[in-house]
Tab-separated table of C-alpha atoms and ligand atoms in Angstrom:
chain	number	residue	atom	x	y	z
A	16	MET	CA	11.574	-57.601	-63.250
A	17	LYS	CA	14.822	-56.881	-61.474
A	18	LEU	CA	15.830	-54.823	-58.438
A	19	ALA	CA	19.182	-53.073	-58.225
A	20	ILE	CA	20.654	-52.885	-54.743
A	21	HIS	CA	23.596	-50.791	-53.686
A	22	HIS	CA	25.158	-52.781	-50.879
A	23	THR	CA	26.697	-51.015	-47.899
A	24	PRO	CA	27.424	-53.566	-45.159
A	25	GLY	CA	25.656	-52.561	-41.938
A	26	SER	CA	22.955	-50.657	-43.791
A	27	PHE	CA	19.423	-51.751	-44.834
A	28	SER	CA	20.933	-53.567	-47.808
A	29	ASP	CA	22.099	-56.528	-45.644
A	30	ARG	CA	18.467	-57.451	-45.085
A	31	TRP	CA	17.225	-56.419	-48.520
A	32	ILE	CA	19.668	-58.891	-50.052
A	33	ASP	CA	18.765	-61.698	-47.619
A	34	TYR	CA	15.087	-61.151	-48.325
A	35	CYS	CA	15.582	-61.245	-52.109
A	36	ARG	CA	17.695	-64.406	-51.856
A	37	ASN	CA	15.241	-66.193	-49.590
A	38	ASN	CA	12.231	-65.290	-51.701
A	39	ALA	CA	13.712	-65.695	-55.183
A	40	ILE	CA	13.267	-61.996	-55.950
A	41	PRO	CA	15.551	-61.141	-58.906
A	42	TYR	CA	18.197	-58.589	-57.915
A	43	THR	CA	21.618	-57.409	-58.893
A	44	LEU	CA	24.241	-55.472	-56.971
A	45	VAL	CA	25.264	-52.067	-58.320
A	46	ASP	CA	27.773	-49.406	-57.302
A	47	CYS	CA	26.185	-45.952	-57.212
A	48	TYR	CA	29.556	-44.238	-56.762
A	49	ARG	CA	30.790	-45.335	-60.189
A	50	ASN	CA	30.514	-43.100	-63.222
A	51	ASP	CA	28.659	-45.772	-65.211
A	52	ILE	CA	25.760	-46.156	-62.780
A	53	MET	CA	23.150	-45.501	-65.511
A	54	GLU	CA	24.648	-48.329	-67.591
A	55	GLN	CA	24.605	-50.633	-64.539
A	56	LEU	CA	20.906	-49.894	-64.021
A	57	LYS	CA	19.911	-50.404	-67.643
A	58	ASP	CA	17.942	-53.616	-67.196
A	59	CYS	CA	16.667	-52.848	-63.683
A	60	ASP	CA	13.247	-51.517	-62.702
A	61	ALA	CA	14.242	-50.014	-59.402
A	62	LEU	CA	17.246	-48.920	-57.382
A	63	MET	CA	17.410	-49.404	-53.621
A	64	TRP	CA	20.185	-47.498	-51.883
A	65	HIS	CA	20.287	-46.777	-48.167
A	66	TRP	CA	22.474	-43.716	-48.127
A	67	HIS	CA	23.400	-41.948	-44.939
A	68	HIS	CA	23.543	-38.232	-44.292
A	69	GLY	CA	27.051	-38.671	-42.841
A	70	ASP	CA	28.352	-40.119	-46.123
A	71	TYR	CA	29.869	-36.986	-47.626
A	72	LYS	CA	30.146	-38.603	-51.047
A	73	ALA	CA	26.512	-39.723	-51.149
A	74	VAL	CA	25.331	-36.301	-50.004
A	75	ARG	CA	27.027	-34.828	-53.098
A	76	PHE	CA	24.926	-36.740	-55.622
A	77	ALA	CA	22.351	-39.171	-54.189
A	78	ARG	CA	19.423	-36.802	-54.749
A	79	GLN	CA	20.552	-35.897	-58.289
A	80	LEU	CA	20.869	-39.567	-59.193
A	81	THR	CA	17.440	-40.277	-57.694
A	82	TYR	CA	15.671	-37.463	-59.550
A	83	SER	CA	17.370	-38.425	-62.823
A	84	LEU	CA	16.260	-42.041	-62.516
A	85	GLU	CA	12.733	-40.896	-61.758
A	86	ALA	CA	12.828	-38.698	-64.870
A	87	ALA	CA	13.469	-41.913	-66.821
A	88	GLY	CA	10.538	-43.692	-65.158
A	89	LYS	CA	12.635	-45.871	-62.864
A	90	LEU	CA	11.654	-46.412	-59.253
A	91	VAL	CA	13.986	-45.625	-56.383
A	92	PHE	CA	14.131	-46.248	-52.652
A	93	PRO	CA	14.289	-43.686	-51.124
A	94	ASP	CA	12.473	-41.733	-53.846
A	95	SER	CA	12.291	-37.959	-54.153
A	96	LYS	CA	9.118	-37.612	-52.083
A	97	THR	CA	10.736	-39.637	-49.309
A	98	VAL	CA	14.176	-38.125	-49.255
A	99	TRP	CA	14.215	-34.503	-50.386
A	100	HIS	CA	13.935	-33.130	-46.825
A	101	PHE	CA	16.358	-35.660	-45.303
A	102	ASP	CA	18.912	-34.111	-42.929
A	103	ASP	CA	17.411	-30.689	-43.699
A	104	LYS	CA	15.429	-29.248	-40.791
A	105	VAL	CA	14.831	-26.028	-42.735
A	106	GLY	CA	13.137	-28.013	-45.519
A	107	GLN	CA	11.121	-29.933	-42.919
A	108	LYS	CA	9.794	-26.692	-41.420
A	109	TYR	CA	8.368	-25.614	-44.789
A	110	LEU	CA	6.979	-29.063	-45.518
A	111	ALA	CA	5.194	-29.289	-42.154
A	112	GLU	CA	3.748	-25.793	-42.578
A	113	ALA	CA	2.626	-26.540	-46.148
A	114	LEU	CA	0.876	-29.759	-45.104
A	115	ASN	CA	-0.492	-28.388	-41.803
A	116	ALA	CA	1.414	-31.051	-39.895
A	117	PRO	CA	1.707	-30.386	-36.149
A	118	MET	CA	5.340	-29.329	-35.837
A	119	VAL	CA	7.038	-27.397	-33.033
A	120	PRO	CA	6.875	-23.723	-34.140
A	121	SER	CA	10.101	-23.123	-36.072
A	122	PHE	CA	11.735	-19.897	-37.240
A	123	VAL	CA	14.298	-19.352	-39.971
A	124	PHE	CA	16.143	-16.221	-41.081
A	125	TYR	CA	18.408	-15.579	-44.039
A	126	ASP	CA	19.490	-12.112	-43.084
A	127	LYS	CA	21.153	-10.834	-39.939
A	128	THR	CA	18.983	-7.721	-39.514
A	129	GLN	CA	15.766	-9.717	-39.637
A	130	ALA	CA	17.213	-12.299	-37.261
A	131	LEU	CA	18.265	-9.618	-34.756
A	132	ASP	CA	14.872	-7.863	-34.974
A	133	TRP	CA	13.214	-11.142	-34.079
A	134	ILE	CA	15.710	-11.953	-31.301
A	135	ASN	CA	15.074	-8.550	-29.724
A	136	THR	CA	11.332	-9.092	-29.511
A	137	THR	CA	10.867	-12.820	-28.884
A	138	THR	CA	10.983	-14.794	-25.626
A	139	PHE	CA	13.651	-17.232	-24.432
A	140	PRO	CA	14.700	-20.000	-24.026
A	141	LYS	CA	14.599	-21.208	-27.624
A	142	VAL	CA	16.253	-24.221	-29.247
A	143	PHE	CA	18.957	-23.522	-31.817
A	144	LYS	CA	19.613	-26.119	-34.513
A	145	LEU	CA	21.673	-26.490	-37.611
A	146	ARG	CA	19.679	-27.808	-40.538
A	147	GLY	CA	21.629	-31.092	-40.559
A	148	GLY	CA	22.988	-33.551	-38.012
A	149	ALA	CA	21.600	-36.372	-35.907
A	150	GLY	CA	21.776	-37.734	-32.376
A	151	ALA	CA	21.129	-34.203	-31.052
A	152	SER	CA	24.706	-33.259	-32.008
A	153	ASN	CA	23.737	-29.888	-33.517
A	154	VAL	CA	20.953	-28.965	-31.086
A	155	ARG	CA	21.444	-26.423	-28.270
A	156	LEU	CA	19.344	-24.602	-25.740
A	157	VAL	CA	19.653	-20.809	-26.017
A	158	LYS	CA	18.876	-19.187	-22.683
A	159	ASP	CA	18.664	-15.512	-23.601
A	160	ALA	CA	18.787	-12.896	-26.338
A	161	ALA	CA	22.494	-12.218	-25.791
A	162	ALA	CA	23.348	-15.856	-26.550
A	163	ALA	CA	21.045	-15.789	-29.586
A	164	ARG	CA	22.723	-12.622	-30.910
A	165	LYS	CA	26.075	-14.357	-30.621
A	166	LEU	CA	24.749	-17.262	-32.701
A	167	ALA	CA	23.396	-14.800	-35.271
A	168	GLY	CA	26.832	-13.209	-35.498
A	169	LYS	CA	28.349	-16.617	-36.184
A	170	ALA	CA	25.614	-17.756	-38.598
A	171	PHE	CA	26.133	-14.666	-40.772
A	172	GLY	CA	29.883	-14.590	-40.227
A	173	ARG	CA	32.303	-17.474	-39.903
A	174	GLY	CA	29.556	-20.074	-39.733
A	175	PHE	CA	29.413	-23.360	-37.832
A	176	ALA	CA	31.212	-26.664	-38.295
A	177	ALA	CA	28.738	-29.061	-39.927
A	178	ARG	CA	29.002	-31.338	-36.884
A	179	ASP	CA	29.429	-29.799	-33.452
A	180	ARG	CA	32.699	-31.299	-32.195
A	181	PHE	CA	32.297	-30.091	-28.635
A	182	ASN	CA	28.836	-31.674	-28.412
A	183	ARG	CA	30.341	-34.915	-29.691
A	184	PHE	CA	32.933	-34.788	-26.919
A	185	ILE	CA	30.264	-34.142	-24.269
A	186	ASP	CA	28.364	-37.116	-25.682
A	187	ALA	CA	31.453	-39.333	-25.426
A	188	VAL	CA	31.702	-38.361	-21.730
A	189	TRP	CA	28.006	-39.185	-21.338
A	190	ARG	CA	28.422	-42.617	-22.938
A	191	LEU	CA	31.314	-43.416	-20.598
A	192	LYS	CA	29.162	-42.459	-17.611
A	193	ARG	CA	26.282	-44.564	-19.015
A	194	ASP	CA	28.185	-47.688	-20.084
A	195	LYS	CA	31.422	-47.631	-18.048
A	196	ASN	CA	33.065	-50.064	-20.481
A	197	GLY	CA	36.117	-50.259	-22.701
A	198	ALA	CA	34.323	-49.211	-25.864
A	199	ALA	CA	32.975	-46.089	-24.180
A	200	PHE	CA	36.463	-45.309	-22.856
A	201	LEU	CA	37.894	-45.600	-26.365
A	202	GLY	CA	35.061	-43.401	-27.597
A	203	LEU	CA	36.085	-40.730	-25.106
A	204	PHE	CA	39.642	-40.754	-26.450
A	205	ARG	CA	38.294	-40.431	-29.958
A	206	GLY	CA	36.016	-37.626	-28.750
A	207	ILE	CA	39.005	-35.745	-27.333
A	208	GLY	CA	40.866	-36.197	-30.618
A	209	ARG	CA	37.827	-35.001	-32.526
A	210	ILE	CA	37.850	-31.659	-30.719
A	211	PHE	CA	41.001	-30.874	-32.687
A	212	ILE	CA	40.696	-32.972	-35.825
A	213	PRO	CA	37.694	-32.391	-38.092
A	214	THR	CA	36.003	-35.434	-39.605
A	215	MET	CA	36.175	-36.023	-43.348
A	216	TYR	CA	32.497	-35.049	-43.514
A	217	GLU	CA	33.226	-31.697	-41.907
A	218	LYS	CA	36.158	-31.046	-44.238
A	219	MET	CA	34.173	-31.902	-47.350
A	220	HIS	CA	30.920	-30.308	-46.320
A	221	GLY	CA	32.191	-26.812	-45.621
A	222	ARG	CA	30.752	-24.602	-42.908
A	223	GLU	CA	27.068	-24.099	-42.203
A	224	LYS	CA	26.156	-20.462	-42.608
A	225	GLY	CA	23.848	-17.918	-44.170
A	226	TYR	CA	20.791	-18.988	-42.163
A	227	LEU	CA	19.684	-19.088	-38.559
A	228	TYR	CA	17.149	-21.648	-37.300
A	229	PHE	CA	15.357	-21.773	-33.957
A	230	GLN	CA	12.495	-23.755	-32.500
A	231	GLU	CA	10.168	-22.899	-29.678
A	232	PHE	CA	11.461	-24.719	-26.578
A	233	MET	CA	8.987	-27.267	-25.217
A	234	PRO	CA	9.787	-27.673	-21.527
A	235	GLU	CA	9.291	-30.727	-19.318
A	236	ASN	CA	9.801	-33.396	-21.947
A	237	ASN	CA	12.041	-36.062	-20.481
A	238	PHE	CA	11.833	-38.303	-23.520
A	239	ASP	CA	10.974	-38.125	-27.187
A	240	THR	CA	8.997	-40.652	-29.215
A	241	ARG	CA	10.088	-41.818	-32.609
A	242	ILE	CA	7.477	-43.383	-34.874
A	243	ILE	CA	8.447	-44.889	-38.234
A	244	ALA	CA	5.897	-45.591	-40.973
A	245	ILE	CA	6.728	-47.855	-43.914
A	246	ASN	CA	4.138	-49.070	-46.397
A	247	GLY	CA	1.178	-48.530	-44.050
A	248	LYS	CA	2.865	-50.106	-41.027
A	249	ALA	CA	4.213	-48.179	-38.028
A	250	PHE	CA	6.533	-49.006	-35.143
A	251	ALA	CA	7.993	-46.980	-32.322
A	252	ILE	CA	10.684	-46.404	-29.744
A	253	ARG	CA	10.888	-44.028	-26.783
A	254	ARG	CA	14.202	-42.292	-26.107
A	255	TYR	CA	14.856	-40.895	-22.649
A	256	ASN	CA	16.896	-37.731	-22.194
A	257	ARG	CA	20.523	-37.794	-21.239
A	258	GLU	CA	20.836	-37.136	-17.520
A	259	GLY	CA	20.418	-33.426	-16.759
A	260	ASP	CA	19.855	-32.584	-20.435
A	261	PHE	CA	16.776	-31.652	-22.505
A	262	ARG	CA	17.907	-33.773	-25.470
A	263	ALA	CA	16.783	-37.359	-26.023
A	264	SER	CA	18.011	-38.505	-29.439
A	265	GLY	CA	21.442	-40.120	-29.237
A	266	SER	CA	21.097	-40.910	-25.495
A	267	GLY	CA	20.881	-44.652	-26.151
A	268	LEU	CA	18.309	-44.994	-23.337
A	269	ILE	CA	15.440	-46.682	-25.122
A	270	GLY	CA	12.004	-47.979	-24.160
A	271	TYR	CA	10.040	-50.478	-26.287
A	272	GLU	CA	6.905	-51.487	-24.387
A	273	ARG	CA	3.710	-50.879	-26.293
A	274	LYS	CA	2.110	-49.037	-23.377
A	275	LEU	CA	4.768	-46.304	-23.664
A	276	PHE	CA	3.336	-45.099	-26.976
A	277	ASP	CA	0.736	-42.466	-27.649
A	278	GLU	CA	-1.395	-43.645	-30.561
A	279	ARG	CA	-2.024	-40.030	-31.555
A	280	CYS	CA	1.625	-39.942	-32.661
A	281	VAL	CA	1.184	-43.196	-34.593
A	282	ARG	CA	-1.905	-41.791	-36.355
A	283	ILE	CA	-0.098	-38.560	-37.289
A	284	THR	CA	2.870	-40.489	-38.715
A	285	LEU	CA	0.802	-42.934	-40.779
A	286	ASP	CA	-1.360	-40.100	-42.138
A	287	LEU	CA	1.544	-37.795	-42.942
A	288	ALA	CA	3.459	-40.607	-44.679
A	289	GLU	CA	0.380	-41.235	-46.821
A	290	LYS	CA	-0.093	-37.532	-47.593
A	291	MET	CA	3.578	-37.112	-48.497
A	292	GLN	CA	3.591	-40.438	-50.339
A	293	ALA	CA	6.734	-41.222	-48.377
A	294	GLN	CA	8.069	-44.779	-48.646
A	295	SER	CA	9.596	-44.452	-45.177
A	296	LEU	CA	8.924	-41.668	-42.685
A	297	ALA	CA	10.422	-41.363	-39.198
A	298	LEU	CA	9.006	-38.621	-36.982
A	299	ASP	CA	10.346	-37.517	-33.588
A	300	PHE	CA	7.654	-36.233	-31.204
A	301	ILE	CA	7.628	-34.205	-28.011
A	302	TYR	CA	4.696	-32.545	-26.191
A	303	ASP	CA	3.571	-28.958	-25.792
A	304	PRO	CA	2.436	-27.748	-22.338
A	305	GLN	CA	-1.148	-28.843	-23.163
A	306	GLN	CA	0.167	-32.376	-23.824
A	307	GLN	CA	-0.442	-32.167	-27.572
A	308	PRO	CA	2.165	-34.128	-29.570
A	309	LEU	CA	4.379	-32.043	-31.838
A	310	ILE	CA	6.898	-33.156	-34.459
A	311	VAL	CA	10.504	-32.049	-33.831
A	312	GLU	CA	12.015	-33.498	-36.973
A	313	MET	CA	11.553	-35.875	-39.897
A	314	SER	CA	13.810	-38.479	-41.433
A	315	TYR	CA	13.712	-41.479	-43.752
A	316	GLY	CA	16.515	-43.697	-42.445
A	317	PHE	CA	17.272	-45.209	-39.067
A	318	ALA	CA	19.816	-47.406	-37.316
A	319	THR	CA	18.697	-50.994	-37.930
A	320	PRO	CA	19.653	-52.786	-34.671
A	321	VAL	CA	17.869	-50.255	-32.438
A	322	TYR	CA	14.469	-51.282	-33.841
A	323	ASP	CA	14.992	-55.042	-33.645
A	324	LYS	CA	13.647	-54.952	-30.106
A	325	CYS	CA	10.309	-53.419	-31.118
A	326	THR	CA	7.590	-55.775	-29.911
A	327	GLY	CA	5.137	-55.276	-32.775
A	328	TYR	CA	3.690	-52.778	-35.229
A	329	TRP	CA	0.450	-50.949	-35.988
A	330	ASP	CA	-1.336	-51.085	-39.327
A	331	MET	CA	-3.229	-48.234	-41.018
A	332	ASP	CA	-6.284	-48.865	-38.792
A	333	LEU	CA	-4.097	-48.862	-35.665
A	334	ASN	CA	-4.538	-52.594	-35.178
A	335	TRP	CA	-1.535	-53.923	-33.271
A	336	HIS	CA	0.427	-56.832	-34.740
A	337	GLU	CA	2.397	-58.403	-31.904
A	338	GLY	CA	5.712	-60.096	-32.597
A	339	PRO	CA	9.015	-59.575	-34.364
A	340	PHE	CA	9.129	-58.096	-37.858
A	341	VAL	CA	11.788	-56.804	-40.250
A	342	PRO	CA	11.193	-53.209	-41.443
A	343	GLN	CA	13.639	-53.704	-44.357
A	344	HIS	CA	11.335	-56.423	-45.702
A	345	PHE	CA	8.459	-53.919	-45.667
A	346	MET	CA	10.629	-51.717	-47.903
A	347	VAL	CA	11.247	-54.453	-50.477
A	348	ASP	CA	7.549	-55.421	-50.418
A	349	ALA	CA	6.608	-51.779	-51.021
A	350	MET	CA	9.052	-51.552	-53.903
A	351	LEU	CA	7.684	-54.730	-55.504
A	352	GLY	CA	4.187	-53.290	-55.102
A	353	GLN	CA	5.237	-50.068	-56.830
A	354	ILE	CA	6.818	-52.010	-59.698
A	355	ALA	CA	3.690	-54.157	-60.087
A	356	LYS	CA	1.533	-51.020	-60.263
A	357	GLN	CA	3.800	-49.492	-62.878
A	358	LYS	CA	4.246	-52.654	-64.948
A	359	PRO	CA	1.260	-54.958	-64.410
A	360	ALA	CA	2.479	-57.221	-67.228
A	361	TYR	CA	5.429	-58.372	-65.124
A	362	THR	CA	3.389	-59.729	-62.238
B	413	LIG	N1	11.933	-27.591	-29.618
B	413	LIG	C1	12.347	-28.475	-28.713
B	413	LIG	N2	11.943	-28.394	-27.409
B	413	LIG	C2	12.375	-29.299	-26.492
B	413	LIG	N3	13.202	-30.319	-26.780
B	413	LIG	C3	13.636	-30.459	-28.050
B	413	LIG	C4	13.232	-29.540	-29.076
B	413	LIG	N4	13.800	-29.906	-30.225
B	413	LIG	C5	14.539	-30.998	-29.952
B	413	LIG	N5	14.451	-31.346	-28.649
B	413	LIG	C6	15.153	-32.473	-28.017
B	413	LIG	O1	16.434	-32.563	-28.611
B	413	LIG	C7	16.611	-33.817	-29.276
B	413	LIG	C8	17.313	-33.625	-30.625
B	413	LIG	O2	16.557	-32.799	-31.484
B	413	LIG	P1	16.263	-33.136	-33.008
B	413	LIG	O3	15.690	-31.916	-33.625
B	413	LIG	O4	15.448	-34.360	-33.097
B	413	LIG	O5	17.723	-33.333	-33.579
B	413	LIG	P2	18.517	-34.613	-34.125
B	413	LIG	O6	18.364	-34.562	-35.598
B	413	LIG	O7	19.923	-34.403	-33.742
B	413	LIG	O8	17.877	-35.834	-33.525
B	413	LIG	C9	15.210	-34.400	-29.421
B	413	LIG	O9	15.314	-35.795	-29.344
B	413	LIG	C10	14.448	-33.792	-28.254
B	413	LIG	O10	14.601	-34.596	-27.107
B	414	LIG	MG1	15.844	-36.356	-33.743
């Protein structure tokens, strides 16, 4: 039995490697970006690769590599069931509808006439999103039909930059106001530069167009709740909105106390992860006016250090396990479990 790990410093792999070393779990390091990746994986049972949606190279081929390995009976983290909808809010809308998961009502159009017909008859405000992006960078409030028509014109015309540069600049201003330190000041300079210079991701990705996506706006949410389920265990953070803004993700204002969390959201996440057979599922929740929790988006990955301050986790029966834990270890344990199921002779 051997695991293959693609190591990207600062990603999950730091802790995967530590865990393997400390527990004598056989592993080898591989480089997924090399042409001979299949050869490198020849004597391995599973590949673990924490790839990020902002890695324009990974986005080009990570899914294709994953599906190909699965076709050969190898295990992967994240596998196809876990990752196909990653950084794709349009895909997530269909998935939630197919599985009857409670998601904020979402609308997608692939044709300008249909989009305009809908805009002319629906109510506002609505929330406009691109299918990709994180930290609320591609999420905007649309106040009226005129603004929505303008977005439709752009969606079926020139299209949008894959990452909203102006939003990034506004965020840099927000971080300076929040932190008032040197790093935030530097970030603002970078943000100003970024208004004019596209990132490599933007250049490589091309423009987002040919679809228009809106969500029903859920008013009076001053935070969102993120629940992450891995291998039957769930943990949570609360993110408060930026000052004077309806958007929470990316604000950096985070709450960890157990009493902040609605166990209905935990239940939904654990159940949906099981139904989807997802190895790792992160759901962002807000509330409708009747205080029912609704999913705003799904993901598989997350920023490691943010969750180190979680004070415990829930199991499948919603029992609370107080104390520190390492979610990346849950991932390796799950992978070893999957290998054992597939190859009982090795255990
Ligand atoms: N339909 C909505 N109604 C109200 N607030 C929303 C809605 N959708 C998103 N938000 C807010 O905007 C933030 C970013 O939206 P989200 O879809 O999660 O995008 P991202 O992928 O950038 O995190 C959320 O954290 C939430 O606070
Ligand atoms: Mg989000």
